[in-house]
Short mmCIF file of C-alpha atoms in Angstrom, two decimals:
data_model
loop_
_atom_site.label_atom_id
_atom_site.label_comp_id
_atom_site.label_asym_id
_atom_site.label_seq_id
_atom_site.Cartn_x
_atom_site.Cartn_y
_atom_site.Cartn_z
CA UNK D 1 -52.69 32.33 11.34
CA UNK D 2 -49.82 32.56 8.87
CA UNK D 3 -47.62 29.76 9.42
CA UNK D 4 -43.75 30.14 8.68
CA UNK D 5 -41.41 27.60 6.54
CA UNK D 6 -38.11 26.96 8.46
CA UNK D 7 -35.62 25.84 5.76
CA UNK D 8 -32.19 25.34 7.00
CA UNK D 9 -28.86 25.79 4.80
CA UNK D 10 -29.01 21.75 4.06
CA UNK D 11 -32.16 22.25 2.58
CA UNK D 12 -31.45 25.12 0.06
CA UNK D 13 -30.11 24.15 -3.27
CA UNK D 14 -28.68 27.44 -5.08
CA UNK D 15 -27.70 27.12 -8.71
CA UNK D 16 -25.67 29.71 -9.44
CA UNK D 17 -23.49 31.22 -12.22
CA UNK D 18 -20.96 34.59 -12.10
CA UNK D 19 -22.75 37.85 -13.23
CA UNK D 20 -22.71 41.17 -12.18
CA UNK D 21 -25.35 42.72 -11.02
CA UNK D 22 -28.59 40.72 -9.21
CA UNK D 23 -32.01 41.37 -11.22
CA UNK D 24 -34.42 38.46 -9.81
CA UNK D 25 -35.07 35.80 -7.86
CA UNK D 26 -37.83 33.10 -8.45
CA UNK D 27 -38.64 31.02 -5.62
CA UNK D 28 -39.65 27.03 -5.68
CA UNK D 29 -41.06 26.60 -2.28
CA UNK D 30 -41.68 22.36 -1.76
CA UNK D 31 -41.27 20.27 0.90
CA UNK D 32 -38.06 20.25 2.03
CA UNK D 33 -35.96 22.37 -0.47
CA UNK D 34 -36.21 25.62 -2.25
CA UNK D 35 -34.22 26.73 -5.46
CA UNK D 36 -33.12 30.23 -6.21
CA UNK D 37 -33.12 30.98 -9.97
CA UNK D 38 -30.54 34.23 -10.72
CA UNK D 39 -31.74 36.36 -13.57
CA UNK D 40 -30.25 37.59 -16.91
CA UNK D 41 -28.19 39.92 -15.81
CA UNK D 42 -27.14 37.91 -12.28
CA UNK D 43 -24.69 39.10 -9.56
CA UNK D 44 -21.20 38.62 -8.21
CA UNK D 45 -20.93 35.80 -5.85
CA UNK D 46 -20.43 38.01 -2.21
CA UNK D 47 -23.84 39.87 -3.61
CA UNK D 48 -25.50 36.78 -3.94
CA UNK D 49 -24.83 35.28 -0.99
CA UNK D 50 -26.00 38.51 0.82
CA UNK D 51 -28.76 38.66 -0.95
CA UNK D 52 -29.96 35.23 -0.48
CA UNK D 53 -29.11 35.52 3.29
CA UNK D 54 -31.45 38.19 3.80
CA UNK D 55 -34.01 35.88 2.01
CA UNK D 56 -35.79 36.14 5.68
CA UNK D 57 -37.07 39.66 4.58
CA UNK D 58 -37.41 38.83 1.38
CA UNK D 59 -39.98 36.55 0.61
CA UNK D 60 -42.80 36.49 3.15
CA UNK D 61 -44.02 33.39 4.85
CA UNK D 62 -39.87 31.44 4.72
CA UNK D 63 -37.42 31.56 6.87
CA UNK D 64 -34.04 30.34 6.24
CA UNK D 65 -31.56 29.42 8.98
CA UNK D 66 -27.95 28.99 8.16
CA UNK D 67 -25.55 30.32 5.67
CA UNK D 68 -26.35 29.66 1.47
CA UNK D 69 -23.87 27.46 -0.05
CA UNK D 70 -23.90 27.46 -3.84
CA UNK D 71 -23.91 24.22 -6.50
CA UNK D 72 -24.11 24.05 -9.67
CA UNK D 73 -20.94 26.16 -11.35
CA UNK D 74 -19.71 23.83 -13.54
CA UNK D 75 -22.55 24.48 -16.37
CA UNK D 76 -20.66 28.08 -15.97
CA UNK D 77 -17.32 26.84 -16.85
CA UNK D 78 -18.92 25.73 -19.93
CA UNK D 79 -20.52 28.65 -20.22
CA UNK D 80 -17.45 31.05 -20.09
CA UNK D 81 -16.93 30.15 -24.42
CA UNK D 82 -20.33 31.71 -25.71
CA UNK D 83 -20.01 34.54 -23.46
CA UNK D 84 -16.67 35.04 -24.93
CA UNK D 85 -17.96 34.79 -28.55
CA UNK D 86 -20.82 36.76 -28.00
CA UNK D 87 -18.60 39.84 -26.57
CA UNK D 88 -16.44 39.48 -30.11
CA UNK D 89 -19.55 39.37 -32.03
CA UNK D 90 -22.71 40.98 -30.46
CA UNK D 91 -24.65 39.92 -32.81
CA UNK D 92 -24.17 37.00 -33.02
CA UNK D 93 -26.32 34.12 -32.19
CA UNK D 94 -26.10 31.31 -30.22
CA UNK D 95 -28.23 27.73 -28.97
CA UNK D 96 -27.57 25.80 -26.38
CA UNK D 97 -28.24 22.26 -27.09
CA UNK D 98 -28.87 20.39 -23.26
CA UNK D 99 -30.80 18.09 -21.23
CA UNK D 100 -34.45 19.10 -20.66
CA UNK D 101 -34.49 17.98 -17.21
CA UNK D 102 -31.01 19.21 -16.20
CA UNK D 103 -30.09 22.34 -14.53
CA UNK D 104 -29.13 23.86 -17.61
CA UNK D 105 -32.93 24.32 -18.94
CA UNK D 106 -33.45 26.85 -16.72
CA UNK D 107 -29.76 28.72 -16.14
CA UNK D 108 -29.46 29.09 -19.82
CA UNK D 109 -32.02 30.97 -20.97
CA UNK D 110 -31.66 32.97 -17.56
CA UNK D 111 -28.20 34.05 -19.02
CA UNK D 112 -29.44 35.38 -21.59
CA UNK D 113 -29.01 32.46 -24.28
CA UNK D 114 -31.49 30.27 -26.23
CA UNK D 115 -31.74 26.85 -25.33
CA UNK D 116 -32.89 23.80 -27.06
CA UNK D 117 -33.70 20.38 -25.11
CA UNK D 118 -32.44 17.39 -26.20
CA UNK D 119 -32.79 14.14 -24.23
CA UNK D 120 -30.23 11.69 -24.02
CA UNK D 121 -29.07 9.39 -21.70
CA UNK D 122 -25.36 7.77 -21.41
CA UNK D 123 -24.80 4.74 -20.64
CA UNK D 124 -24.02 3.27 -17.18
CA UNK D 125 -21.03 0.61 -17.12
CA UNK D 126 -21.64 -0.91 -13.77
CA UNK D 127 -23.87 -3.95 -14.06
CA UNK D 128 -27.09 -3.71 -11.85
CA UNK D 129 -30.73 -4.45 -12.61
CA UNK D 130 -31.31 -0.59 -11.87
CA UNK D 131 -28.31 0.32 -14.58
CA UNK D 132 -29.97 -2.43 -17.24
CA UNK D 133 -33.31 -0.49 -17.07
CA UNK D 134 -31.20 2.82 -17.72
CA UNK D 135 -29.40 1.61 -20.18
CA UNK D 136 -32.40 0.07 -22.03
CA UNK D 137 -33.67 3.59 -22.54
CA UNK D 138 -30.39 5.42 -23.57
CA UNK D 139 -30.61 2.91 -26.44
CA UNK D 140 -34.15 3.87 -27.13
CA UNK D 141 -32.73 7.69 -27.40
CA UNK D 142 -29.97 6.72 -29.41
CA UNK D 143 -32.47 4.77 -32.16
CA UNK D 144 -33.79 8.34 -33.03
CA UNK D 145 -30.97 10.54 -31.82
CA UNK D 146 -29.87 11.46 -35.14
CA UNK D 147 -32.78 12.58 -36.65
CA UNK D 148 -33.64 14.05 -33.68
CA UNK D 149 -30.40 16.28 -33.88
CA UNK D 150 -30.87 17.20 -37.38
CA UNK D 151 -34.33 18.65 -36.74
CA UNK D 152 -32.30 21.15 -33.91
CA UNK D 153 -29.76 21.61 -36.97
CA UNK D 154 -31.99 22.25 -39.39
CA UNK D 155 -34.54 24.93 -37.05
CA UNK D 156 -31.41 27.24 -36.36
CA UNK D 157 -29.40 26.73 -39.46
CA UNK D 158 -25.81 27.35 -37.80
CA UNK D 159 -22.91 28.63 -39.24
CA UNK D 160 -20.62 26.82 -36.87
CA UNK D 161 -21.37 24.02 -34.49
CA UNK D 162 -19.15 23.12 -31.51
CA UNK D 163 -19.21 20.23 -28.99
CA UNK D 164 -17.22 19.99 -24.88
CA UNK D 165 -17.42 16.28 -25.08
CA UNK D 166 -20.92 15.61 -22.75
CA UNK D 167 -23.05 12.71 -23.90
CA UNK D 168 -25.48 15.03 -25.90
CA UNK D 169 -22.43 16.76 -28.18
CA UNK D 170 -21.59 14.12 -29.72
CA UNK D 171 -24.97 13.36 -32.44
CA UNK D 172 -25.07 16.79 -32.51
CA UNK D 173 -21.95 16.99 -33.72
CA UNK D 174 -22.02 13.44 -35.75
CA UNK D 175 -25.81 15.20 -37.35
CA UNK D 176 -23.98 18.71 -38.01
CA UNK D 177 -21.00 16.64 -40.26
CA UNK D 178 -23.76 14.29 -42.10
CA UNK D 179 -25.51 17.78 -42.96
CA UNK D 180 -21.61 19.63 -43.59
CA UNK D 181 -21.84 22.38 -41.39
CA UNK D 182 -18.59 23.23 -40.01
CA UNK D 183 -18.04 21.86 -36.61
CA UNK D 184 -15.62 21.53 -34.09
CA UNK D 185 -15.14 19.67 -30.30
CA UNK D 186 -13.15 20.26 -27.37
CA UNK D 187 -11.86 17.78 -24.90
CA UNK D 188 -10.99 19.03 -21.63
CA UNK D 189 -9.29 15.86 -20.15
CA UNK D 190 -5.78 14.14 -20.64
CA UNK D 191 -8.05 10.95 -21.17
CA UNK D 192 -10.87 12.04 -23.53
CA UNK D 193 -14.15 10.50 -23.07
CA UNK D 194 -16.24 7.89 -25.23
CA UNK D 195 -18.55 11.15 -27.23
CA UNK D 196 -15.01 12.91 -28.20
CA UNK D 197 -13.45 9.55 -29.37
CA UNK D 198 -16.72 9.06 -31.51
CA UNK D 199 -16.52 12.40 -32.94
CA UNK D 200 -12.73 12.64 -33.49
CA UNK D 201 -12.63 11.59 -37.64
CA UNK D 202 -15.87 13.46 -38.38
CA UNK D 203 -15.65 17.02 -37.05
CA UNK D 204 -13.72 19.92 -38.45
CA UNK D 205 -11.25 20.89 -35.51
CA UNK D 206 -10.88 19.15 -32.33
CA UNK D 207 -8.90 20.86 -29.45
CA UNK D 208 -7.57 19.71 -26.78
CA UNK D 209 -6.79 20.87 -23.16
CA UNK D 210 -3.64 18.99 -23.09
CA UNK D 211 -1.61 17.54 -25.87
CA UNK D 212 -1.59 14.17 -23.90
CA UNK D 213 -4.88 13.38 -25.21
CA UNK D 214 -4.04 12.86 -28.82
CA UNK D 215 -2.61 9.51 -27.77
CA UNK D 216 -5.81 8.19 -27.16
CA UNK D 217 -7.13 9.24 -30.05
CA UNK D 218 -7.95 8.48 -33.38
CA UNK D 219 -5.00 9.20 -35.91
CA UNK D 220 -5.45 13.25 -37.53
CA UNK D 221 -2.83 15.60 -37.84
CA UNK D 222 -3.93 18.73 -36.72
CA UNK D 223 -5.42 18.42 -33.49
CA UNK D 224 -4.91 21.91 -31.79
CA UNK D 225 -4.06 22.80 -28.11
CA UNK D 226 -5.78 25.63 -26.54
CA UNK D 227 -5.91 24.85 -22.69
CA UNK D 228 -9.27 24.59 -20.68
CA UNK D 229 -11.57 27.81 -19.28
CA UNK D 230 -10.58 30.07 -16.36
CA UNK D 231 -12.86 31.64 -14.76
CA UNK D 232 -11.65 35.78 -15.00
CA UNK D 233 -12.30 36.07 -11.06
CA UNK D 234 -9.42 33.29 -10.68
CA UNK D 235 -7.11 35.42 -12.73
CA UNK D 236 -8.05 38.93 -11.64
CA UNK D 237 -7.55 38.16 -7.44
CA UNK D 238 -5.35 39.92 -5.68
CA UNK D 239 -3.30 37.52 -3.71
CA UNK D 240 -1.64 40.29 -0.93
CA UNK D 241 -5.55 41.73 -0.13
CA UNK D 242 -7.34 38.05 -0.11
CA UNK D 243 -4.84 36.81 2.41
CA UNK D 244 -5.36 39.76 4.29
CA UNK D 245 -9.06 39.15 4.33
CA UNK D 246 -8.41 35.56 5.25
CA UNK D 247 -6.23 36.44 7.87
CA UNK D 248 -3.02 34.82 6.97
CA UNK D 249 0.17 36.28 8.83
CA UNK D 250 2.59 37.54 6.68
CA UNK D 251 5.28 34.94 5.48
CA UNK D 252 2.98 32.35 7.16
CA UNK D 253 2.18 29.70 4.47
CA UNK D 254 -0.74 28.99 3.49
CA UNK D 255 -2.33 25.70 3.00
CA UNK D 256 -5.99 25.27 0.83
CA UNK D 257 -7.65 22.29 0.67
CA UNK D 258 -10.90 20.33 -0.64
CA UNK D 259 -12.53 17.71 -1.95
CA UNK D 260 -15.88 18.87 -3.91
CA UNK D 261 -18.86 20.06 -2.40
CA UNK D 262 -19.94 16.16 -1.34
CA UNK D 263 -16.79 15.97 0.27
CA UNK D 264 -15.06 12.53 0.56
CA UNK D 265 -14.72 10.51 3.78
CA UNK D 266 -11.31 9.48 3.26
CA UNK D 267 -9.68 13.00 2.21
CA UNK D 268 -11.46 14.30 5.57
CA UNK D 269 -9.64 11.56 7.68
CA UNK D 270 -6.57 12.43 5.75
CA UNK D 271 -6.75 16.28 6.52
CA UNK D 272 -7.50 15.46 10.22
CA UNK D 273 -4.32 13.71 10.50
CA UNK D 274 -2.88 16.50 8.39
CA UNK D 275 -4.15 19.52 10.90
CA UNK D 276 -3.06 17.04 14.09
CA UNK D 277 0.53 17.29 12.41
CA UNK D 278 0.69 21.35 12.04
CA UNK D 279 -1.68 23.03 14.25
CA UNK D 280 0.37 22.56 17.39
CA UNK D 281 3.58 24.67 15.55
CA UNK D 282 0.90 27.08 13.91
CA UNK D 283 3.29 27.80 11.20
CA UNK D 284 0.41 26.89 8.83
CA UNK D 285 -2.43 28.69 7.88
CA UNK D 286 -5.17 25.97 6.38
CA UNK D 287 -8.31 26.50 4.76
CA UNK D 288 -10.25 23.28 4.48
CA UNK D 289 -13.92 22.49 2.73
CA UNK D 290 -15.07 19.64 4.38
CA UNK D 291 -17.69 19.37 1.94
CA UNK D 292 -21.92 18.15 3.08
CA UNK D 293 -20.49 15.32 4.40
CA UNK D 294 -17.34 15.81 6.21
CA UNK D 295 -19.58 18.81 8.36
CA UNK D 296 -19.85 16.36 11.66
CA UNK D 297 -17.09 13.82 10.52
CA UNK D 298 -13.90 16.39 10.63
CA UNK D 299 -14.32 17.76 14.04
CA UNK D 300 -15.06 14.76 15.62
CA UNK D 301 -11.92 13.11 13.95
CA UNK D 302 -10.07 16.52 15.13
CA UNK D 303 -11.38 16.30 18.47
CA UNK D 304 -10.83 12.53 19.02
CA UNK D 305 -6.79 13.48 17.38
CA UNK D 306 -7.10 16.45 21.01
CA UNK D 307 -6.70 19.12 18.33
CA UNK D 308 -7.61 22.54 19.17
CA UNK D 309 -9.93 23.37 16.18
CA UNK D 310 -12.29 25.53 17.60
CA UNK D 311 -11.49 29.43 17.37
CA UNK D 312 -8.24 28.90 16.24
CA UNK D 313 -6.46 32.02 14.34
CA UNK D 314 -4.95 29.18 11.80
CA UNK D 315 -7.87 27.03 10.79
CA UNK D 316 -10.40 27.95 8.72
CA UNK D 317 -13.25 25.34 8.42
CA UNK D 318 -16.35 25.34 6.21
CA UNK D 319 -18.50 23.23 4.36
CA UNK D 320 -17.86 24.69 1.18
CA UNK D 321 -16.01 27.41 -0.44
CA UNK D 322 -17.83 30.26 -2.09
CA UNK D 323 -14.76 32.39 -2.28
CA UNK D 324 -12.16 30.75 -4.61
CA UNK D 325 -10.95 33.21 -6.03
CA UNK D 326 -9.38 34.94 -3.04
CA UNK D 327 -8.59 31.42 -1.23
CA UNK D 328 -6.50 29.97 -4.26
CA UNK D 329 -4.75 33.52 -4.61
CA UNK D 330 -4.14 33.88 -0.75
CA UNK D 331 -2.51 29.87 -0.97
CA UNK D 332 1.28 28.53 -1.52
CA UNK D 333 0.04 24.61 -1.88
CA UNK D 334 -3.27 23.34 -2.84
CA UNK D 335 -4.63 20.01 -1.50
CA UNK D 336 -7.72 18.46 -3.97
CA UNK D 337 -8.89 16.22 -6.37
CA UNK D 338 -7.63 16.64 -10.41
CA UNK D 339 -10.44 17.44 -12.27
CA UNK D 340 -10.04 19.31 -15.47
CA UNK D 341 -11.55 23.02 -14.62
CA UNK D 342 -9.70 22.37 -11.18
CA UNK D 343 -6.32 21.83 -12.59
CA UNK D 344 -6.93 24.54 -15.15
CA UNK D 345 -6.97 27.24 -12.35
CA UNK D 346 -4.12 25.19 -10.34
CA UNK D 347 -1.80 26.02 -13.61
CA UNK D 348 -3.25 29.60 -15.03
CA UNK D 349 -1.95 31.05 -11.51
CA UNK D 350 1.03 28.84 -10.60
CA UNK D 351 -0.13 26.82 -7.25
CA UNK D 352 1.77 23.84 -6.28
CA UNK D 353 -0.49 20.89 -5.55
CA UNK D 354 -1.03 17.58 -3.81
CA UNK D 355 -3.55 15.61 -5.97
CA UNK D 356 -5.80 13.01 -5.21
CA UNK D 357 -7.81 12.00 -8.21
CA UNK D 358 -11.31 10.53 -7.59
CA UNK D 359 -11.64 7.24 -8.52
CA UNK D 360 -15.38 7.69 -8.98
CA UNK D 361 -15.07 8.96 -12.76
CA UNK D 362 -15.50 7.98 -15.92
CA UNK D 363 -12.65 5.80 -17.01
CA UNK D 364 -10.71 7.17 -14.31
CA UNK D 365 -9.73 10.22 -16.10
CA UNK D 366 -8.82 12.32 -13.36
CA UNK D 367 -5.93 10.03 -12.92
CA UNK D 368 -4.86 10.79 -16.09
CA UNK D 369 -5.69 14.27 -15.68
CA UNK D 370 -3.15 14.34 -12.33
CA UNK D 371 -0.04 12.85 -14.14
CA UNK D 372 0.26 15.38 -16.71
CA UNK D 373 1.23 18.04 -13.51
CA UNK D 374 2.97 15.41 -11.89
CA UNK D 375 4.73 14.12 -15.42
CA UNK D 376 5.90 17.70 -15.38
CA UNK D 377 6.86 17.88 -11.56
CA UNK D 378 3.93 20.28 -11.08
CA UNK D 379 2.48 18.20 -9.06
CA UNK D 380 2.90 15.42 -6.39
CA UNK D 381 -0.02 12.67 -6.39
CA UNK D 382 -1.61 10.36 -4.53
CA UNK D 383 -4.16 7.88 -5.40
CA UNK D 384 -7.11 7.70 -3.21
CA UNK D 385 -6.26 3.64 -2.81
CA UNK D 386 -2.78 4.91 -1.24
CA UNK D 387 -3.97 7.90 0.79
CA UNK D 388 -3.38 7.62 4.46
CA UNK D 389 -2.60 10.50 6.46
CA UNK D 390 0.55 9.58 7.06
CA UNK D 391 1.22 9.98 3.13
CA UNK D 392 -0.36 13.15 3.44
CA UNK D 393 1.69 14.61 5.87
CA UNK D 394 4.86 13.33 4.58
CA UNK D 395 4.14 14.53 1.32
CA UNK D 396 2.56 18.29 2.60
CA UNK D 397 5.78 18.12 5.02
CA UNK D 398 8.64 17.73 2.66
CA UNK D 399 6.97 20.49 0.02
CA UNK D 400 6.76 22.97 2.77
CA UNK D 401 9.72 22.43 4.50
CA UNK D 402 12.07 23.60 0.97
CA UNK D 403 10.87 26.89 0.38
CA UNK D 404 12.85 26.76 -3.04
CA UNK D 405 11.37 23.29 -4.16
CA UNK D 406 7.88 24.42 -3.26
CA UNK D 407 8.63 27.59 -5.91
CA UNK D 408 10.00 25.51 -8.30
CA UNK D 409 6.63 23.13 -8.35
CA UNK D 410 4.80 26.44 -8.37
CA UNK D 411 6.77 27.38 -11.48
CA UNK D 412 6.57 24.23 -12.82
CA UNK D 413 2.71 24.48 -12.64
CA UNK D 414 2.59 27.91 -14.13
CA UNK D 415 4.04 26.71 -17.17
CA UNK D 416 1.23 24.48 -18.09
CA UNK D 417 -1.03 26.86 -17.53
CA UNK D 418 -3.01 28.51 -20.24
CA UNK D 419 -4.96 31.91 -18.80
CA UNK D 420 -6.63 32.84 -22.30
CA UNK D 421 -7.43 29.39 -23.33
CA UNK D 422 -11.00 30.79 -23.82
CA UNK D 423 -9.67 33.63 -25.98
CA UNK D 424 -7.49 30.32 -28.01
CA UNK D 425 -10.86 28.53 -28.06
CA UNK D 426 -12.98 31.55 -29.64
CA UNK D 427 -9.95 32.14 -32.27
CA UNK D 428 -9.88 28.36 -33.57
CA UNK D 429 -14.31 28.85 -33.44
CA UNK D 430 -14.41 31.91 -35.37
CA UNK D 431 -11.13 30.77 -38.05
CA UNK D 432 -13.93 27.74 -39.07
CA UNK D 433 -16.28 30.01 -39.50
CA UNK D 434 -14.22 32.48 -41.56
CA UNK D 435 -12.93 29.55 -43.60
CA UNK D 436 -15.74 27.80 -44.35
CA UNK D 437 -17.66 31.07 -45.25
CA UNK D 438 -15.17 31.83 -48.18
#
């Protein structure tokens, strides 16, 4: 007798990345997870989902309950350059330099790029016998990691090499000036991390995603500032048609929030006190991730607050958010945390934001990362230390209630923005190349 795998949402892991049109799936069927892998050519994300809903008929002998969520976009971001380059040059060719056992192994050569794996570990700065072990390896790595990146180098022979600041760029980078081929980084925080700060004196061009990040950097005079990635579904939504699909009322405000796709305990208790303050005027229409592990913790704290969450016209609850596009178009004032891609969008389309950095970063960057908007009045921010939901409200309460000073933080916002920072990234990538080729 055939017996049936029951897999519910919490047990599918979907790494996905924005393409157009769906051209295979490859199934990993273990114990207690299974991982779709999209093809070359890929699919939109309402596709996907639709797709890998119906996975019931689809693969014989699993059954999935529950609705896909997707993970895994940010090797996309990072992805959005080379697809750029290669639709200036066809031709050209590109390599992927990455972490064998990472995500990225498999997504990149999916998309249609080559990929080259090179291990590396960074290193972990909170002291524990587990972190000691870890650390003891990363400087096993690092003994060969040079001549380790100059056999990659030397294989592919590029005319250009360029770095985003991960742990891996930067002996790439430090192998590609030893061997003087042109190279260039990019840092996409206001606080640039340890690899970019190594690199900073040895590569060609380094850009940066805001020009407060030359003051923590070495001394150079040319550092250039081309903005961070946006996605082109973030710039191309229609904001009257995705809040009609959402269901917001017209002149209604709209309120989006979220806090990754963990979720964080105390941004959930934050936003319950939040929706206990506007959903008995329901002049506010809120769309709120709660993220894996808000799912049980929000409507208890909403139920235990006597708010009347459930089929309510002006709430809109869900784990995660596949639709982004449409739900940052459809909003008037973003609640979430300040990291780099997230702040990027927040700008390129002129949102007003509350911002609550996490404090579970590297060298606290998205701090950093928050006080540029709110240096600017773009933003107002709280630190997760200082978030109650009293602060919350108060601060959600006074941007809402000026209808002029909410614009004028949304304007504010837009000016920072930078929509074609890929297309400025791609320029500065292909002037190296046409310099150094003369």
């Amino acid at each position: 007798m055939e017996t049936t795998s029951i897999l519910t949402a919490k047990d599918l892991n979907l790494w996905y990345g924005d393409f157009k049109a769906l051209k295979n799936i490859s199934m990993d069927v273990g114990e207690r997870e299974i991982t779709a892998l999209i093809g070359p050519s890929g699919c939109g994300k309402s596709t996907f989902l639709k797709t890998l809903n119906r996975m019931n008929d689809l693969v014989p002998g699993v059954r999935i309950e529950g609705d896909v969520r997707l993970r895994g976009q940010d090797i996309f971001a990072r992805e959005m350059q080379p697809t750029e380059l290669r639709r200036r040059v066809p031709d050209c060719e590109i390599l992927f330099v990455g972490n064998p056992d990472g995500m990225e192994a498999t997504l990149v050569p999916r998309a249609g790029f080559r990929f080259a794996p090179y291990r590396s570990m960074g290193i972990q700065r909170r002291f524990s016998w587990n972190n000691i072990k870890y650390n003891a390896k990363s400087v096993c790595l690092l003994v060969t990691a040079r001549s380790r990146a100059k056999r990659i180098l030397r294989d592919f022979a590029p005319d250009v090499v360029m770095g985003t600041g991960s742990y891996i760029s930067a002996p790439i980078l430090l192998a590609a000036a030893a061997l003087r081929i042109p190279c260039m980084t990019h840092e996409a925080n206001a606080l640039p991390g340890v690899s970019n700060r190594m690199v900073a004196q040895k590569v060609d061009k380094f850009l940066l995603a805001v020009p407060e990040a030359e003051k923590h950097l070495p001394q150079r005079q040319d550092y250039i500032v081309t903005g961070n990635p946006v996605r082109p579904e973030i710039l191309a939504a229609d904001r009257a048609a995705a809040r009609a699909r959402l269901g917001v009322r017209p002149g209604q405000l709209c309120l989006l929030s979220f806090g990754g796709s963990l979720g964080a305990q105390t941004i959930n208790e934050a936003v319950a006190a939040l929706m206990a303050w506007h959903v008995p005027e329901g002049k506010l229409h809120h769309i709120h991730a709660t993220g894996r592990y808000g799912v049980e913790l929000l409507p208890r704290l909403l139920r235990e607050k006597g708010v009347a969450y459930e089929n309510n016209p002006n709430l809109d609850i869900r784990e995660y958010i596949h639709d982004m596009p449409d739900c940052l178009a459809a909003a008037d004032l973003v609640i979430a945390r300040a990291g780099a891609i997230t702040l990027a969008e927040l700008t390129a389309v002129g949102r007003a934001s509350v911002l609550i950095p996490s404090p579970n970063v590297a060298e606290n960057h998205q701090y950093h990362n928050a006080m540029v908007l709110a240096n600017h009045k773009a933003a107002v921010v709280i630190e997760e230390k200082d978030l109650t939901g009293e602060k919350l409200v108060a601060a959600v309460k006074e941007m809402t209630a000026d209808p002029e000073k909410l614009r004028e933080i949304s304007l504010a916002a837009k000016a920072l923005g930078v929509p074609n920072a890929c297309g400025h990234i791609t320029d500065e990538l292909l002037d190296l190349y046409k310099t150094h080729r003369k």
